[in-house]
Coordinates of C-alpha atoms in Angstrom, one line a residue:
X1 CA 115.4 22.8 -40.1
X2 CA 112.9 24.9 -42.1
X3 CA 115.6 25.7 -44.6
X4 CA 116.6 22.3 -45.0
X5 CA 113.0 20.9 -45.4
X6 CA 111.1 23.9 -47.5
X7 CA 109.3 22.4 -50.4
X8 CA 108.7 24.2 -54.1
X9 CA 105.4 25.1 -54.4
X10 CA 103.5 23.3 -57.3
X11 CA 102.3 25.3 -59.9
X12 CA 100.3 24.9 -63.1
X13 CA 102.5 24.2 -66.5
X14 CA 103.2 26.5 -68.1
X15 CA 103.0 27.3 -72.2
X16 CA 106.9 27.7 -72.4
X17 CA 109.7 26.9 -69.4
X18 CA 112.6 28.6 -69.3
X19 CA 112.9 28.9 -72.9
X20 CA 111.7 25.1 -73.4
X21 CA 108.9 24.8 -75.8
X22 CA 105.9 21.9 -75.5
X23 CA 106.9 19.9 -78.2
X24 CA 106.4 16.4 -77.1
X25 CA 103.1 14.1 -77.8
X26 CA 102.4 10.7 -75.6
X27 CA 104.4 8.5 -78.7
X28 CA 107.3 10.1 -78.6
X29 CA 107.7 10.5 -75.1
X30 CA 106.7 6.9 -74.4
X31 CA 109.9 5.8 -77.0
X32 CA 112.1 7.6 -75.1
X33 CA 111.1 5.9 -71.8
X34 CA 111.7 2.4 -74.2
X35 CA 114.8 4.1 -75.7
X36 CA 116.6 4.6 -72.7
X37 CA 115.4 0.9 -71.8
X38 CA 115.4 -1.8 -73.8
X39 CA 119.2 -3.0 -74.8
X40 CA 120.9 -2.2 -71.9
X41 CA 119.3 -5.1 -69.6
X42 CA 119.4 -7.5 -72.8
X43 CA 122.8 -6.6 -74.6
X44 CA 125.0 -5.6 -70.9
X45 CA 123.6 -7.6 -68.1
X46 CA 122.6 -10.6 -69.3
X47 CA 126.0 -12.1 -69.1
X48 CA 126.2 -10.6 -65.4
X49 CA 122.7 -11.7 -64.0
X50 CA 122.8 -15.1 -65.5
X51 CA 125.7 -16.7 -64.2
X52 CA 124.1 -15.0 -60.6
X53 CA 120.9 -16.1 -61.0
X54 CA 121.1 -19.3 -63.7
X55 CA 117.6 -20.0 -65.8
X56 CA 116.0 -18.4 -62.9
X57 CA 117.1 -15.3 -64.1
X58 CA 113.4 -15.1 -66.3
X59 CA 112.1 -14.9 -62.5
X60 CA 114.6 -12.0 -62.1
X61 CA 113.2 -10.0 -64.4
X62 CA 109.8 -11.0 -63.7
X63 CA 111.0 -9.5 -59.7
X64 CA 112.5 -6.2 -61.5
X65 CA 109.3 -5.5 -64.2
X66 CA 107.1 -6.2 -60.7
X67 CA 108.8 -3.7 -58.7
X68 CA 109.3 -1.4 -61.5
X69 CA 105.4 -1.6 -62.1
X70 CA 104.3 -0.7 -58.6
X71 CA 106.8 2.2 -58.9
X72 CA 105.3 2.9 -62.1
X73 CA 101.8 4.0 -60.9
X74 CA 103.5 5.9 -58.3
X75 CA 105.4 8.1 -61.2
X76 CA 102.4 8.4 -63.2
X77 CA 100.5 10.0 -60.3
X78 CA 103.6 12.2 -59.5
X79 CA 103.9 13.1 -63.2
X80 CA 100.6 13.9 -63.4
X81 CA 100.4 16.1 -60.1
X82 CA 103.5 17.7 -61.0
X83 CA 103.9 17.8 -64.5
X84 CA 107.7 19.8 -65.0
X85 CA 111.3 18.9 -65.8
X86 CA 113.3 17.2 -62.8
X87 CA 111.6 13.8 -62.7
X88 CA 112.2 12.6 -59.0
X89 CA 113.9 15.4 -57.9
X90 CA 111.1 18.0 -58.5
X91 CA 109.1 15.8 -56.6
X92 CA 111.0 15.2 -54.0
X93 CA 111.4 19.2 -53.9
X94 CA 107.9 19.3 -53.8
X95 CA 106.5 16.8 -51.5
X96 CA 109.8 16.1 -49.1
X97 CA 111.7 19.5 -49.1
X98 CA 115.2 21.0 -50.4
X99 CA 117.7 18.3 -48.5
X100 CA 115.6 15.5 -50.1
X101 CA 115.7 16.8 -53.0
X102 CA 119.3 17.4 -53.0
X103 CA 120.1 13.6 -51.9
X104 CA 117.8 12.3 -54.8
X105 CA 119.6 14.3 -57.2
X106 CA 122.5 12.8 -56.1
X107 CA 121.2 9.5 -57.2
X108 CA 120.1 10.9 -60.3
X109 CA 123.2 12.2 -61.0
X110 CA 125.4 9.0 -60.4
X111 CA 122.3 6.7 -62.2
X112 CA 121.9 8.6 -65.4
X113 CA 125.9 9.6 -65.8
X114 CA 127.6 6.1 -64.3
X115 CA 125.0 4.0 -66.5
X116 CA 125.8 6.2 -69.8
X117 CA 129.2 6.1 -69.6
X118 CA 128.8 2.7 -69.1
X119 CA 126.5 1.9 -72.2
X120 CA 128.3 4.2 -74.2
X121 CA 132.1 2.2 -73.5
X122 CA 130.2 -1.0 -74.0
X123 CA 129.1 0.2 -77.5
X124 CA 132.8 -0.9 -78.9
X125 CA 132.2 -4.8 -78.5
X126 CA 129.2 -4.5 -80.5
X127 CA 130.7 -2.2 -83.4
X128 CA 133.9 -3.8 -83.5
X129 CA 131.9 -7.5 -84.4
X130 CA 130.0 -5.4 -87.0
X131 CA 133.0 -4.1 -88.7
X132 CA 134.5 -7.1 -88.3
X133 CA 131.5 -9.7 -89.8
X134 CA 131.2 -6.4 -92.7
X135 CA 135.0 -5.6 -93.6
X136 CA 136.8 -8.4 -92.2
X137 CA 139.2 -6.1 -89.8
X138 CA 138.7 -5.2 -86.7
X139 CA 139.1 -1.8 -84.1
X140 CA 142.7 -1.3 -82.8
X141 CA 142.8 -2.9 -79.6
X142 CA 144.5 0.3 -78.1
X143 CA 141.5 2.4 -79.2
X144 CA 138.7 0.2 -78.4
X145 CA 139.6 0.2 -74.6
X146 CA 140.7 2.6 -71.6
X147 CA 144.1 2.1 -70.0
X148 CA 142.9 0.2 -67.0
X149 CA 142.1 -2.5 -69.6
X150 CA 144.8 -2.6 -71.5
X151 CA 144.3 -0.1 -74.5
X152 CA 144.6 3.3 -74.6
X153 CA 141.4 5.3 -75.1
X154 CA 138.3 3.7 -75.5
X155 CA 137.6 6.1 -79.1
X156 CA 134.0 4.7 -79.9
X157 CA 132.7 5.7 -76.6
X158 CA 134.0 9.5 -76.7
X159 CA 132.8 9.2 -80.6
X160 CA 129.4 8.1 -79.4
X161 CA 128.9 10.4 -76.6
X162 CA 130.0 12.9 -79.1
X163 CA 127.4 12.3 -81.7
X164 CA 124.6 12.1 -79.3
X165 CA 125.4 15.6 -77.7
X166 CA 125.3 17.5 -81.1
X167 CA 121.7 15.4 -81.9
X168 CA 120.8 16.8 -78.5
X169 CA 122.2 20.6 -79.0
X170 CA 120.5 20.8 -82.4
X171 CA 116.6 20.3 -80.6
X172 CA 114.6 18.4 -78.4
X173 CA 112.2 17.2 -81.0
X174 CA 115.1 15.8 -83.7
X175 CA 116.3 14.1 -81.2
X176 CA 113.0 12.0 -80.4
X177 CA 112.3 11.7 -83.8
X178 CA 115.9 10.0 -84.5
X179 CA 115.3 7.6 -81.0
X180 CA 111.7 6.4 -82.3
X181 CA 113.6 5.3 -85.4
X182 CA 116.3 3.8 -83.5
X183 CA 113.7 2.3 -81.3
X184 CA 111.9 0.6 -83.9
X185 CA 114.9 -0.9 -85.7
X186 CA 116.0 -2.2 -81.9
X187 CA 113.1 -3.9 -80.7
X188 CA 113.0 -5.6 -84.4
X189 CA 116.2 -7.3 -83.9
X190 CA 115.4 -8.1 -80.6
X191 CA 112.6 -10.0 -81.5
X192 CA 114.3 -11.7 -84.7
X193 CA 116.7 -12.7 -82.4
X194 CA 113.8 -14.3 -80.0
X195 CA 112.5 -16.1 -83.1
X196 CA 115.5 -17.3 -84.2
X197 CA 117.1 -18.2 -80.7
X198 CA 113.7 -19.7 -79.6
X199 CA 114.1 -22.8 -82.6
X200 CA 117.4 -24.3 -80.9
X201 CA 115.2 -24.1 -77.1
X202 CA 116.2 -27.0 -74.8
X203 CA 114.0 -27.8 -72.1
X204 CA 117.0 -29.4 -69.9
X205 CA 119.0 -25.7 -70.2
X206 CA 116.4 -24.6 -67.7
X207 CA 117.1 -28.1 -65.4
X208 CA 119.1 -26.2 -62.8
X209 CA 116.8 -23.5 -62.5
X210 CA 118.3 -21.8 -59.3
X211 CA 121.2 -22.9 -59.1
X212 CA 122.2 -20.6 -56.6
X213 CA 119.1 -19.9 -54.1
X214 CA 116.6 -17.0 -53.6
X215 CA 119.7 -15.2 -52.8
X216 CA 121.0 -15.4 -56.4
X217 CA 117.3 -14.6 -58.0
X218 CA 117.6 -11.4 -55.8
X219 CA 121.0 -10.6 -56.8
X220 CA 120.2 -10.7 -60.3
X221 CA 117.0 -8.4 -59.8
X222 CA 119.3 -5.7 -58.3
X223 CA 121.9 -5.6 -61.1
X224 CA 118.8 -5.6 -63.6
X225 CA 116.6 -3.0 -62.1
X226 CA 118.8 -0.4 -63.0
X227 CA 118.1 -0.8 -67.2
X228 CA 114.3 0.5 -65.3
X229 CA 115.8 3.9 -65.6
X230 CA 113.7 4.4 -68.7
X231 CA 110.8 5.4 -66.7
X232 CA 112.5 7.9 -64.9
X233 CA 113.7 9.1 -68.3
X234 CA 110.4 10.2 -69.1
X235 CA 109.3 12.2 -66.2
X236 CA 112.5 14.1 -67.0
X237 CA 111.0 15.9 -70.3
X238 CA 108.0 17.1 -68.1
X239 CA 108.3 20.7 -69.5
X240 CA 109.0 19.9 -72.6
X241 CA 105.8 17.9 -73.1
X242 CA 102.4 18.6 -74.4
X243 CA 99.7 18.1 -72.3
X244 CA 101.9 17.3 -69.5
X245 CA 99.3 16.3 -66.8
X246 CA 97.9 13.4 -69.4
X247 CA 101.0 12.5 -71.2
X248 CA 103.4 11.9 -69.1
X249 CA 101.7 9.0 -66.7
X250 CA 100.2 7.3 -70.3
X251 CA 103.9 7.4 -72.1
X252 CA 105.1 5.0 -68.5
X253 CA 102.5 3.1 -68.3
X254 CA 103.4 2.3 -72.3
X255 CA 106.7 2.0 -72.1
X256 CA 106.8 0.1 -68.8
X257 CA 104.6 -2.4 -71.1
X258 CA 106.7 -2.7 -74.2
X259 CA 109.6 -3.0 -72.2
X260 CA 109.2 -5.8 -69.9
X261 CA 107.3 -7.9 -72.6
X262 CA 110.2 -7.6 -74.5
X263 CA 112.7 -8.5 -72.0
X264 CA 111.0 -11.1 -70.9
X265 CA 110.6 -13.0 -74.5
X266 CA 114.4 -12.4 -75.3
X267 CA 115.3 -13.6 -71.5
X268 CA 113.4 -16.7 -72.3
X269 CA 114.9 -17.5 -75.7
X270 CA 118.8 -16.4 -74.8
X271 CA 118.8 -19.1 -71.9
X272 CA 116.8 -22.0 -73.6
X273 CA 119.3 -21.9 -76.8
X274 CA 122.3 -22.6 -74.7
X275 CA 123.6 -24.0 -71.0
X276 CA 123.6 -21.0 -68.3
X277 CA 127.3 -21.6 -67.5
X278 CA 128.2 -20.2 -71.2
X279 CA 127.2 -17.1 -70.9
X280 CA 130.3 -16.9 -68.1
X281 CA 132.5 -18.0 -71.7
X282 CA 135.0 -14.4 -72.8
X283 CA 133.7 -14.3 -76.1
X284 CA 130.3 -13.3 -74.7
X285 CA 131.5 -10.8 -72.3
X286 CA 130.9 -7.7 -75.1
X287 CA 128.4 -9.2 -77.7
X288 CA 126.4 -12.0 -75.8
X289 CA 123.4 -12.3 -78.0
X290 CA 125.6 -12.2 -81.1
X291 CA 127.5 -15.1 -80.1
X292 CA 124.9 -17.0 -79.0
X293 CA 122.9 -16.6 -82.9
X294 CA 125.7 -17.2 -84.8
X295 CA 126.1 -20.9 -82.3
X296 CA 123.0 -21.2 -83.4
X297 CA 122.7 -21.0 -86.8
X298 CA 126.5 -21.9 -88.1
X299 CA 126.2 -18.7 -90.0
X300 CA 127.1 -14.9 -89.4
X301 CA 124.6 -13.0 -91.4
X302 CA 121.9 -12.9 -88.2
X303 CA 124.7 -11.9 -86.1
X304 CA 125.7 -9.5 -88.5
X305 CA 122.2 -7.9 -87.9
X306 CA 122.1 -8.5 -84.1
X307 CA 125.6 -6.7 -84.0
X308 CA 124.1 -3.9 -86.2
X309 CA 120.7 -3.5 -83.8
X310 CA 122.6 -3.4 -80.8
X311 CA 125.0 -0.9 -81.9
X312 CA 121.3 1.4 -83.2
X313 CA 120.4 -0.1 -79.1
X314 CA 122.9 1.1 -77.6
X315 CA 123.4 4.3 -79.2
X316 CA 119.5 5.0 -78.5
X317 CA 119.8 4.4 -75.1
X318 CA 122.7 6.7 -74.4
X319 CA 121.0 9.4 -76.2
X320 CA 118.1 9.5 -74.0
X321 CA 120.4 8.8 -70.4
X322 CA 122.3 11.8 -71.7
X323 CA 118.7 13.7 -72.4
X324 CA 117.2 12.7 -68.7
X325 CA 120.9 13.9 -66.9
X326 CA 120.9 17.6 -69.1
X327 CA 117.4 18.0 -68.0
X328 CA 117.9 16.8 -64.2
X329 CA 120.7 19.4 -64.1
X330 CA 118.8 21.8 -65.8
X331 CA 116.0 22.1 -63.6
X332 CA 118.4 22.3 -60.5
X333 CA 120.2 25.1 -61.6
X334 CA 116.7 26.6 -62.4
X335 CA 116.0 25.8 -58.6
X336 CA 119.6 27.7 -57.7
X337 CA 121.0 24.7 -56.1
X338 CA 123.8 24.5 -58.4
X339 CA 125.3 26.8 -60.6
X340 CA 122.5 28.8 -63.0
X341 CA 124.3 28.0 -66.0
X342 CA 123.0 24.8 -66.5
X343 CA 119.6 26.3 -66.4
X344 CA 120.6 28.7 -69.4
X345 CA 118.2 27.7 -72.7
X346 CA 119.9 28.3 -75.8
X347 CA 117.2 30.7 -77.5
X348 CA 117.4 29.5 -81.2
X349 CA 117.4 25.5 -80.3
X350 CA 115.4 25.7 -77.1
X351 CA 117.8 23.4 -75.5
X352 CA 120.2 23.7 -72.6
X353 CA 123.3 24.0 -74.1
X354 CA 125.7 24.1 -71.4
X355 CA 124.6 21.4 -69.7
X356 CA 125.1 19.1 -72.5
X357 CA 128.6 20.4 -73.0
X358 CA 129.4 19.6 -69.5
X359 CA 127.5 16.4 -69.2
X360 CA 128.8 14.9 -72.3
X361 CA 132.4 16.2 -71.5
X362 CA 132.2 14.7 -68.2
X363 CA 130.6 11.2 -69.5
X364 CA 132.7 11.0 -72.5
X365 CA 135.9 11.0 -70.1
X366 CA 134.8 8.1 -68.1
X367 CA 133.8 6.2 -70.9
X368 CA 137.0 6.4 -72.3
X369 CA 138.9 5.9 -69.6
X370 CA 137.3 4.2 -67.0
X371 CA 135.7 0.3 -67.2
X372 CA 132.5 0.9 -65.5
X373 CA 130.6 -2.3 -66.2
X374 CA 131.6 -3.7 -62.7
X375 CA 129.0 -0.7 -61.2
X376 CA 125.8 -1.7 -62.6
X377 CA 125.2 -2.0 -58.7
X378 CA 125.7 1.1 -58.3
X379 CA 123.5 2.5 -60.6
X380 CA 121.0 0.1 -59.3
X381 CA 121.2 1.3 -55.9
X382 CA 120.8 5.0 -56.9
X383 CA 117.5 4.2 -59.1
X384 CA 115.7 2.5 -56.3
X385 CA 116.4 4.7 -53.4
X386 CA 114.7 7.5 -56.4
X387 CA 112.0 5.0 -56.5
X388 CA 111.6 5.1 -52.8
X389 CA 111.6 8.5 -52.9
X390 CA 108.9 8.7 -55.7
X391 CA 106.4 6.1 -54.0
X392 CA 106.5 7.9 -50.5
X393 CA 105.8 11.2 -52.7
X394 CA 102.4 10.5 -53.5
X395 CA 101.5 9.2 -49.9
X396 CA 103.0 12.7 -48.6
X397 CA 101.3 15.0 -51.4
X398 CA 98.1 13.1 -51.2
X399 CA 98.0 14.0 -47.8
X400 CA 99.5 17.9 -48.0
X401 CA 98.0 18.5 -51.2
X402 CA 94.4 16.7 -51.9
X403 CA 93.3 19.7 -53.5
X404 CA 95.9 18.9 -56.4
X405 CA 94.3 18.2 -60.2
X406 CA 95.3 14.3 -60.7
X407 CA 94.5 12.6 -64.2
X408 CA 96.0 9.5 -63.0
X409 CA 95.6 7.9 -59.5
X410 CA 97.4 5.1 -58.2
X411 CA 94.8 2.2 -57.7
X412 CA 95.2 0.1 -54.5
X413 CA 96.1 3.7 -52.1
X414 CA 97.9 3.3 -50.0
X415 CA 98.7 -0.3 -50.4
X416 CA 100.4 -0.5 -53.6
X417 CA 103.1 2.9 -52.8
X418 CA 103.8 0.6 -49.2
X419 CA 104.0 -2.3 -51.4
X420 CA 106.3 -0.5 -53.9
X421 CA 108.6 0.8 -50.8
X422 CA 108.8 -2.7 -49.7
X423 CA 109.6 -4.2 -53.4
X424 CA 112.5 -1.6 -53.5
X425 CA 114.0 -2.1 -50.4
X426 CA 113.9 -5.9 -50.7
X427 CA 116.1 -5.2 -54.0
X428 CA 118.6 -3.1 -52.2
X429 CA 119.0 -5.9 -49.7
X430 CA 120.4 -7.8 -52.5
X431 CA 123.1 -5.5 -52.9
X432 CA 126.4 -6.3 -51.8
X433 CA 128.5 -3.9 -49.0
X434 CA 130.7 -2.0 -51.1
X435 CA 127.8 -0.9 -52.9
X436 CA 126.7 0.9 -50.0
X437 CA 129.8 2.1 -49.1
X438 CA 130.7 3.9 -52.7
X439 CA 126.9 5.2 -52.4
X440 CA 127.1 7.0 -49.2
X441 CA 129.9 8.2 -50.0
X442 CA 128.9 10.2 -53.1
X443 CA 125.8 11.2 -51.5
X444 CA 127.8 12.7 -48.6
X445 CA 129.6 14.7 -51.5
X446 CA 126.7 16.2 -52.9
X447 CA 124.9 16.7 -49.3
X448 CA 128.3 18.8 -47.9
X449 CA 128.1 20.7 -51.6
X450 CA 124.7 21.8 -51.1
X451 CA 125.3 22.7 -47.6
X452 CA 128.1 24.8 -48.1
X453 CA 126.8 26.1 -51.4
X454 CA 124.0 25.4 -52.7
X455 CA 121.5 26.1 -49.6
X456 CA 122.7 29.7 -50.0
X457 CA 122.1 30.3 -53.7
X458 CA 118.4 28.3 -53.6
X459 CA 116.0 30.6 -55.6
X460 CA 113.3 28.9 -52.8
X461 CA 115.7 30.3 -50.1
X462 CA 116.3 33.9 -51.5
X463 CA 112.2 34.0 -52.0
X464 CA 111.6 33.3 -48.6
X465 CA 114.3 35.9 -47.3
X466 CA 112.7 38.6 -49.5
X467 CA 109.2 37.7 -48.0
X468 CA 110.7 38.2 -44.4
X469 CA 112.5 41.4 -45.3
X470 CA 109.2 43.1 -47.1
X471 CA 111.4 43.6 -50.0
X472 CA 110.7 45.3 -53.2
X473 CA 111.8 41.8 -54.8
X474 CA 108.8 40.3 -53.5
X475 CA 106.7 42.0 -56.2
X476 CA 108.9 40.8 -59.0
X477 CA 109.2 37.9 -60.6
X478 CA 112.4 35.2 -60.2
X479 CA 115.1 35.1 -63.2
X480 CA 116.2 31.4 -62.7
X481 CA 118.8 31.9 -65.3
X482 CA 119.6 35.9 -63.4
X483 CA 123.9 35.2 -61.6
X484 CA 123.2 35.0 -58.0

C-alpha cells in the first residue's frame, strides 16, 4: 500500500526541466488554454447538444462555464503550488499518490488523444465547404472519410495531424506564437458570425425552451464540458513557463473568461437565427454554423469566411490537444511510469521529440480511420473525473502541505473545491451507461499496465529502494531520461 500511494515530493521550479527551457509569458499561455478551447464546443457539439437540450442548451453552457469555473480556481491554486509539466497528473502524484496518478493519466490520455483525433477528422467538413465555396470542386468522398463511413482514408485529418507535429517538433515557442495568430483570426469569425446571425434572431425559436427536461439540459452539459479541456491544456506547459507560480493560475483564469463569453454570445445567436429541430438537418452535421450564415444571408461569402475560421479553429485546437498529450506523456516517462523515451528532450529544439512522433502517429491513425464524433462522452467523462481529481488536490495539499508558497488561493475554502466536486459529479450523472462501461474499461488497462510495469520502473520507487538499501545512489542525482 505504501507503494501504491507514495507521493512526488514538490519541489521549487527549476531554471531548465529536462532540457525544457522557460519560454512562456502569461499571453501566450493563456491563448493556448483559448486555443485548445474555443471551436470545438461551437463548430462540433452544437449540432449534438442542441437537439438534446433545445434553446435551453444557452443554460447548458451556462452549467458547463459554472462547473468549469469552480474547477478553475482549484487549477489555479494547484498550478500555482506546483508549478511543473503534467497538469492533473503531477498533482495528483503529488497530493494523492502513484496509483492516482496513474488512473488520472489514464483520463488524460483518452481526453487529450480521443478528442484530437476527433477534432482533427472533423476538420474535413469544414475544408471541404471552403474549397468548395473557393474553387467550386470538392474533396473525394473516398479521402475525406474512414472506411467505417464509407470512404477510404480520412486524408485531411492525417494531413492535419501531420502539420501540427512538425510545428510542434520545430519549438515550443513557434508553436504558441502560430496558435495566438490562429486564435485571433478564430474568435474574429466567431464573433462576425454572432453579429451577423444575431440580425435574423426570433424570439419564438427559443418558445420550447426545454423541450426535453432537466434531464436533457444535463445531458447537453456533459457532452459540452469536454471542449473545457483548454484549462487543463495550460497547466500542461508548467515547465516550460516563465514565472510559473504566477503565470500559470492568471493564463486560466483568462482564458476561462474569454472562453465562456464567447461561447455563450455564439450559443445565443446560432439558436435565435433558426428553429432548434434544424440543427438535427444532414447538411449541418460537418459545418453547422456555415449553413446556418449562408440561410441567413442568401449569400456564400460570410460562410466562405466562417468555413475559413473554422478550418484556422480547428487546426488551432488540435495543435494545442496534441501539445497538452506530448507533455502529459512527457512528464510520466520523466516519473518512470512508462517508458523513458518519452521523457527524452531533443537538445537543439527543446522539445520532446519522441513523444510527438508516437502521439501524432497514434492520433493520426484514428482520425483517419476511425469516426470518433459519437465519443464526445467519453472525453467528457475522462475530463471531469481529472477535475475531481484536481478539486480534492487542493483540500489534501492544504492540509499535508500548508507550508507550501501559494500566489493564488481558492476563495470560498473549502466550500467552493466541495462545491466543484459536487458540480462534476452531477455532470457525470448525465452520462449515459456505455459511457461508463468504455471508461472503466480503459482505465483498468492502464491500472494492470502500471501494475505489471510501471510500479517497478517508477523513479519515486527506485529512490525509495536506494534510501532503504544505504546505497551509493542515494548521493547522486536521478537521470529521468537514464534506461532503467
Amino acid at each position: 500500500m505504501r507503494e501504491l500511494f507514495r507521493r512526488k515530493p514538490v519541489t521549487a521550479p527549476a531554471e531548465r526541466v529536462g532540457g525544457l527551457t522557460r519560454g512562456l509569458g502569461t499571453f501566450q499561455l493563456a491563448m493556448l488554454g483559448v486555443g485548445a478551447t474555443i471551436g470545438t464546443g461551437v463548430f462540433f457539439v452544437m449540432h449534438e447538444s442542441v437537439p438534446l437540450a433545445g434553446p435551453a442548451v444557452v443554460v447548458a453552457f451556462v452549467v458547463a462555464g459554472v462547473v468549469a469555473g469552480l474547477t478553475a480556481v482549484c487549477y489555479a491554486e494547484l498550478a500555482s503550488a506546483v508549478p511543473v509539466s503534467g497538469s492533473t497528473y503531477a498533482y495528483a502524484y503529488a497530493t494523492l499518490g502513484e496509483l492516482v496518478a496513474m488512473i488520472v493519466a489514464a483520463c488524460l490520455v483518452l481526453e487529450y488523444g480521443v478528442s484530437a483525433a476527433a477534432v482533427a477528422s472533423g476538420w474535413s467538413g469544414y475544408l471541404d465547404r471552403l474549397i468548395g465555396d473557393l474553387f467550386g470542386w470538392h474533396l473525394p468522398p473516398a479521402l475525406a472519410a474512414g472506411p467505417l463511413e464509407g470512404g477510404i482514408l480520412n486524408l485531411p485529418a492525417v494531413l492535419l495531424v501531420g502539420m501540427c507535429a512538425v510545428l510542434l517538433i520545430r519549438g515550443t515557442r513557434e508553436s504558441a506564437l502560430v496558435n495566438t495568430i490562429m486564435v485571433a483570426i478564430k474568435v474574429g469569425v466567431l464573433l462576425m458570425f454572432a453579429f451577423i446571425a444575431i440580425t435574423a434572431f426570433q424570439v419564438d425559436n427559443f418558445a420550447d425552451f426545454a423541450p426535453h427536461g432537466a434531464a436533457g439540459v444535463t445531458a447537453a452539459a456533459g457532452t459540452i464540458f469536454f471542449t473545457f479541456i483548454g484549462l487543463d491544456a495550460v497547466s500542461t506547459a508548467g515547465d516550460e513557463v516563465r514565472d510559473p507560480q504566477r503565470s500559470l493560475p492568471r493564463a486560466i483564469m483568462i482564458a476561462l473568461a474569454t472562453v465562456v463569453t464567447v461561447y455563450l454570445f455564439v450559443a445565443i445567436a446560432a439558436v435565435g437565427a433558426q428553429p432548434w429541430q434544424d440543427f438535427e438537418r444532414e447538411e449541418q452535421q460537418s459545418a453547422g454554423l456555415a449553413v446556418i450564415l449562408g440561410d441567413v444571408l442568401g449569400a456564400t461569402w460570410p460562410a466562405t469566411v466562417l468555413a475559413a475560421g473554422a478550418v484556422v479553429s480547428i487546426f488551432s485546437v488540435t495543435l494545442v490537444v496534441l501539445f497538452g498529450q506530448t507533455r502529459i506523456l512527457y512528464a510520466i516517462g520523466r516519473d518512470g511510469l512508462i517508458p523513458k523515451a518519452f521523457a527524452r528532450v531533443d537538445p537543439r529544439t527543446h522539445t520532446p521529440v519522441f513523444s510527438t512522433v508516437v502521439c501524432a502517429g497514434a492520433i493520426a491513425l484514428l482520425a483517419g480511420l476511425v469516426p470518433l464524433s459519437n465519443l464526445w462522452d467519453l472525453v467528457s467523462m475522462g475530463t471531469l473525473v481529472a477535475f475531481i481529481v484536481v478539486s480534492l488536490g487542493v483540500i489534501v495539499l492544504r492540509r499535508t502541505r500548508p507550508d507550501l508558497e501559494r500566489s493564488f488561493r481558492v476563495p470560498g475554502y473549502p466550500v467552493t473545491p466541495i462545491l466543484s466536486i459536487a458540480a462534476c459529479l452531477y455532470l457525470i450523472a448525465g452520462l449515459g451507461w456505455t459511457t461508463y462501461a468504455w471508461f472503466a474499461a480503459w482505465v483498468a488497462v492502464v491500472v494492470a499496465f502500471y501494475l505489471l510495469w510501471g510500479r517497478r520502473h517508477s523513479v519515486l520507487g527506485r529512490s525509495a529502494a536506494a534510501d532503504a538499501t544505504g546505497s551509493e545512489e542515494t548521493n547522486q542525482p536521478l537521470d529521468p531520461t537514464a534506461s532503467p
